[in-house]
mmCIF file of N, CA and C in Angstrom:
data_model
loop_
_atom_site.group_PDB
_atom_site.id
_atom_site.type_symbol
_atom_site.label_atom_id
_atom_site.label_comp_id
_atom_site.label_asym_id
_atom_site.label_seq_id
_atom_site.Cartn_x
_atom_site.Cartn_y
_atom_site.Cartn_z
ATOM 1 N N MET F 1 -79.725 96.533 28.806
ATOM 2 C CA MET F 1 -79.164 95.404 28.095
ATOM 3 C C MET F 1 -77.688 95.229 28.478
ATOM 4 N N LEU F 2 -76.938 96.332 28.530
ATOM 5 C CA LEU F 2 -75.530 96.221 28.884
ATOM 6 C C LEU F 2 -75.353 95.812 30.347
ATOM 7 N N ASP F 3 -76.232 96.322 31.212
ATOM 8 C CA ASP F 3 -76.157 95.917 32.617
ATOM 9 C C ASP F 3 -76.390 94.417 32.764
ATOM 10 N N PHE F 4 -77.355 93.898 31.984
ATOM 11 C CA PHE F 4 -77.637 92.468 32.000
ATOM 12 C C PHE F 4 -76.400 91.676 31.587
ATOM 13 N N LEU F 5 -75.740 92.135 30.515
ATOM 14 C CA LEU F 5 -74.541 91.426 30.049
ATOM 15 C C LEU F 5 -73.403 91.513 31.063
ATOM 16 N N LYS F 6 -73.258 92.678 31.712
ATOM 17 C CA LYS F 6 -72.208 92.820 32.719
ATOM 18 C C LYS F 6 -72.440 91.883 33.896
ATOM 19 N N ARG F 7 -73.692 91.773 34.349
ATOM 20 C CA ARG F 7 -73.996 90.852 35.455
ATOM 21 C C ARG F 7 -73.715 89.418 35.056
ATOM 22 N N ARG F 8 -74.061 89.071 33.804
ATOM 23 C CA ARG F 8 -73.823 87.698 33.345
ATOM 24 C C ARG F 8 -72.333 87.398 33.242
ATOM 25 N N LEU F 9 -71.548 88.401 32.840
ATOM 26 C CA LEU F 9 -70.105 88.179 32.746
ATOM 27 C C LEU F 9 -69.482 87.961 34.116
ATOM 28 N N LYS F 10 -70.017 88.624 35.137
ATOM 29 C CA LYS F 10 -69.486 88.440 36.488
ATOM 30 C C LYS F 10 -69.747 87.022 36.993
ATOM 31 N N ASN F 11 -70.865 86.450 36.592
ATOM 32 C CA ASN F 11 -71.183 85.080 36.967
ATOM 33 C C ASN F 11 -70.445 84.162 35.989
ATOM 34 N N GLU F 12 -69.392 83.524 36.429
ATOM 35 C CA GLU F 12 -68.529 82.755 35.545
ATOM 36 C C GLU F 12 -69.187 81.492 35.006
ATOM 37 N N LYS F 13 -70.071 80.894 35.782
ATOM 38 C CA LYS F 13 -70.628 79.595 35.410
ATOM 39 C C LYS F 13 -71.711 79.760 34.335
ATOM 40 N N GLY F 14 -71.385 79.405 33.099
ATOM 41 C CA GLY F 14 -72.348 79.423 32.014
ATOM 42 C C GLY F 14 -72.641 80.787 31.430
ATOM 43 N N ALA F 15 -71.931 81.808 31.852
ATOM 44 C CA ALA F 15 -72.217 83.159 31.382
ATOM 45 C C ALA F 15 -71.913 83.305 29.893
ATOM 46 N N MET F 16 -70.794 82.793 29.462
ATOM 47 C CA MET F 16 -70.392 82.971 28.072
ATOM 48 C C MET F 16 -71.341 82.239 27.135
ATOM 49 N N ASP F 17 -71.806 81.068 27.522
ATOM 50 C CA ASP F 17 -72.740 80.325 26.683
ATOM 51 C C ASP F 17 -74.036 81.098 26.488
ATOM 52 N N LYS F 18 -74.549 81.674 27.556
ATOM 53 C CA LYS F 18 -75.806 82.427 27.455
ATOM 54 C C LYS F 18 -75.629 83.671 26.604
ATOM 55 N N ILE F 19 -74.489 84.332 26.723
ATOM 56 C CA ILE F 19 -74.237 85.528 25.921
ATOM 57 C C ILE F 19 -74.116 85.161 24.445
ATOM 58 N N LEU F 20 -73.423 84.087 24.158
ATOM 59 C CA LEU F 20 -73.274 83.667 22.764
ATOM 60 C C LEU F 20 -74.608 83.275 22.152
ATOM 61 N N VAL F 21 -75.433 82.577 22.899
ATOM 62 C CA VAL F 21 -76.758 82.199 22.405
ATOM 63 C C VAL F 21 -77.606 83.440 22.177
ATOM 64 N N THR F 22 -77.540 84.396 23.095
ATOM 65 C CA THR F 22 -78.299 85.633 22.944
ATOM 66 C C THR F 22 -77.858 86.391 21.700
ATOM 67 N N LEU F 23 -76.566 86.515 21.499
ATOM 68 C CA LEU F 23 -76.062 87.206 20.313
ATOM 69 C C LEU F 23 -76.441 86.474 19.033
ATOM 70 N N LEU F 24 -76.402 85.159 19.059
ATOM 71 C CA LEU F 24 -76.808 84.378 17.894
ATOM 72 C C LEU F 24 -78.275 84.617 17.571
ATOM 73 N N LEU F 25 -79.127 84.625 18.589
ATOM 74 C CA LEU F 25 -80.548 84.874 18.356
ATOM 75 C C LEU F 25 -80.798 86.281 17.831
ATOM 76 N N VAL F 26 -80.039 87.247 18.317
ATOM 77 C CA VAL F 26 -80.174 88.620 17.811
ATOM 78 C C VAL F 26 -79.779 88.682 16.343
ATOM 79 N N ILE F 27 -78.687 88.036 15.988
ATOM 80 C CA ILE F 27 -78.231 88.042 14.591
ATOM 81 C C ILE F 27 -79.246 87.353 13.690
ATOM 82 N N VAL F 28 -79.784 86.223 14.131
ATOM 83 C CA VAL F 28 -80.794 85.508 13.340
ATOM 84 C C VAL F 28 -82.046 86.364 13.196
ATOM 85 N N GLY F 29 -82.452 87.038 14.255
ATOM 86 C CA GLY F 29 -83.637 87.896 14.198
ATOM 87 C C GLY F 29 -83.460 89.053 13.235
ATOM 88 N N VAL F 30 -82.312 89.705 13.280
ATOM 89 C CA VAL F 30 -82.050 90.819 12.366
ATOM 90 C C VAL F 30 -82.012 90.317 10.922
ATOM 91 N N GLY F 31 -81.396 89.180 10.703
ATOM 92 C CA GLY F 31 -81.357 88.603 9.358
ATOM 93 C C GLY F 31 -82.740 88.268 8.837
ATOM 94 N N ALA F 32 -83.585 87.742 9.714
ATOM 95 C CA ALA F 32 -84.951 87.414 9.297
ATOM 96 C C ALA F 32 -85.733 88.668 8.933
ATOM 97 N N VAL F 33 -85.580 89.725 9.709
ATOM 98 C CA VAL F 33 -86.292 90.973 9.417
ATOM 99 C C VAL F 33 -85.810 91.571 8.096
ATOM 100 N N VAL F 34 -84.508 91.578 7.872
ATOM 101 C CA VAL F 34 -83.963 92.118 6.623
ATOM 102 C C VAL F 34 -84.421 91.271 5.437
ATOM 103 N N GLY F 35 -84.388 89.968 5.580
ATOM 104 C CA GLY F 35 -84.828 89.083 4.503
ATOM 105 C C GLY F 35 -86.301 89.262 4.182
ATOM 106 N N LEU F 36 -87.130 89.360 5.217
ATOM 107 C CA LEU F 36 -88.565 89.558 5.007
ATOM 108 C C LEU F 36 -88.831 90.899 4.336
ATOM 109 N N SER F 37 -88.131 91.925 4.769
ATOM 110 C CA SER F 37 -88.303 93.252 4.168
ATOM 111 C C SER F 37 -87.927 93.238 2.688
ATOM 112 N N THR F 38 -86.815 92.604 2.360
ATOM 113 C CA THR F 38 -86.381 92.517 0.964
ATOM 114 C C THR F 38 -87.384 91.723 0.134
ATOM 115 N N TRP F 39 -87.875 90.633 0.675
ATOM 116 C CA TRP F 39 -88.848 89.800 -0.036
ATOM 117 C C TRP F 39 -90.138 90.562 -0.278
ATOM 118 N N MET F 40 -90.606 91.294 0.730
ATOM 119 C CA MET F 40 -91.836 92.075 0.583
ATOM 120 C C MET F 40 -91.667 93.178 -0.456
ATOM 121 N N THR F 41 -90.522 93.842 -0.465
ATOM 122 C CA THR F 41 -90.276 94.902 -1.449
ATOM 123 C C THR F 41 -90.304 94.332 -2.866
ATOM 124 N N GLY F 42 -89.682 93.185 -3.056
ATOM 125 C CA GLY F 42 -89.677 92.536 -4.371
ATOM 126 C C GLY F 42 -91.073 92.143 -4.815
ATOM 127 N N ASN F 43 -91.886 91.633 -3.894
ATOM 128 C CA ASN F 43 -93.239 91.239 -4.251
ATOM 129 C C ASN F 43 -94.115 92.436 -4.566
ATOM 130 N N VAL F 44 -93.949 93.528 -3.847
ATOM 131 C CA VAL F 44 -94.736 94.736 -4.116
ATOM 132 C C VAL F 44 -94.406 95.272 -5.496
ATOM 133 N N ASP F 45 -93.118 95.299 -5.838
ATOM 134 C CA ASP F 45 -92.714 95.800 -7.153
ATOM 135 C C ASP F 45 -93.284 94.933 -8.275
ATOM 136 N N SER F 46 -93.239 93.623 -8.104
ATOM 137 C CA SER F 46 -93.766 92.746 -9.150
ATOM 138 C C SER F 46 -95.289 92.869 -9.261
ATOM 139 N N MET F 47 -95.986 93.081 -8.140
ATOM 140 C CA MET F 47 -97.439 93.276 -8.192
ATOM 141 C C MET F 47 -97.796 94.575 -8.907
ATOM 142 N N LYS F 48 -97.026 95.633 -8.643
ATOM 143 C CA LYS F 48 -97.273 96.910 -9.315
ATOM 144 C C LYS F 48 -97.073 96.775 -10.817
ATOM 145 N N THR F 49 -96.019 96.094 -11.217
ATOM 146 C CA THR F 49 -95.748 95.894 -12.641
ATOM 147 C C THR F 49 -96.861 95.093 -13.289
ATOM 148 N N SER F 50 -97.288 94.039 -12.633
ATOM 149 C CA SER F 50 -98.358 93.202 -13.159
ATOM 150 C C SER F 50 -99.670 93.987 -13.265
ATOM 151 N N ALA F 51 -99.971 94.770 -12.247
ATOM 152 C CA ALA F 51 -101.210 95.560 -12.270
ATOM 153 C C ALA F 51 -101.168 96.605 -13.375
ATOM 154 N N ASN F 52 -100.052 97.279 -13.541
ATOM 155 C CA ASN F 52 -99.929 98.272 -14.616
ATOM 156 C C ASN F 52 -100.075 97.640 -15.989
ATOM 157 N N THR F 53 -99.520 96.459 -16.168
ATOM 158 C CA THR F 53 -99.635 95.756 -17.446
ATOM 159 C C THR F 53 -101.096 95.418 -17.746
ATOM 160 N N LYS F 54 -101.808 94.920 -16.739
ATOM 161 C CA LYS F 54 -103.209 94.549 -16.936
ATOM 162 C C LYS F 54 -104.093 95.772 -17.149
ATOM 163 N N ILE F 55 -103.805 96.853 -16.454
ATOM 164 C CA ILE F 55 -104.589 98.087 -16.632
ATOM 165 C C ILE F 55 -104.369 98.652 -18.039
ATOM 166 N N THR F 56 -103.118 98.645 -18.469
ATOM 167 C CA THR F 56 -102.823 99.138 -19.829
ATOM 168 C C THR F 56 -103.508 98.276 -20.871
ATOM 169 N N ALA F 57 -103.496 96.970 -20.683
ATOM 170 C CA ALA F 57 -104.143 96.062 -21.635
ATOM 171 C C ALA F 57 -105.660 96.261 -21.640
ATOM 172 N N ALA F 58 -106.232 96.561 -20.492
ATOM 173 C CA ALA F 58 -107.676 96.751 -20.409
ATOM 174 C C ALA F 58 -108.108 98.071 -21.052
ATOM 175 N N GLN F 59 -107.241 99.062 -21.044
ATOM 176 C CA GLN F 59 -107.577 100.375 -21.600
ATOM 177 C C GLN F 59 -107.538 100.371 -23.137
ATOM 178 N N GLN F 60 -106.832 99.453 -23.719
ATOM 179 C CA GLN F 60 -106.695 99.448 -25.179
ATOM 180 C C GLN F 60 -107.824 98.764 -25.868
#
């Protein structure tokens, strides 16, 4: 990855634009993964709470 960036920096024509776009896509990708992980964790917790409530109600 670093070798790729070094070669792109040596090529002056359009190198900075491609690097900036690549970094932007990496940041967006990491943000999407973190957001999805947080959303999934929240949904799992709410499902567990809901299931425990229904199981407790069914046992009584």
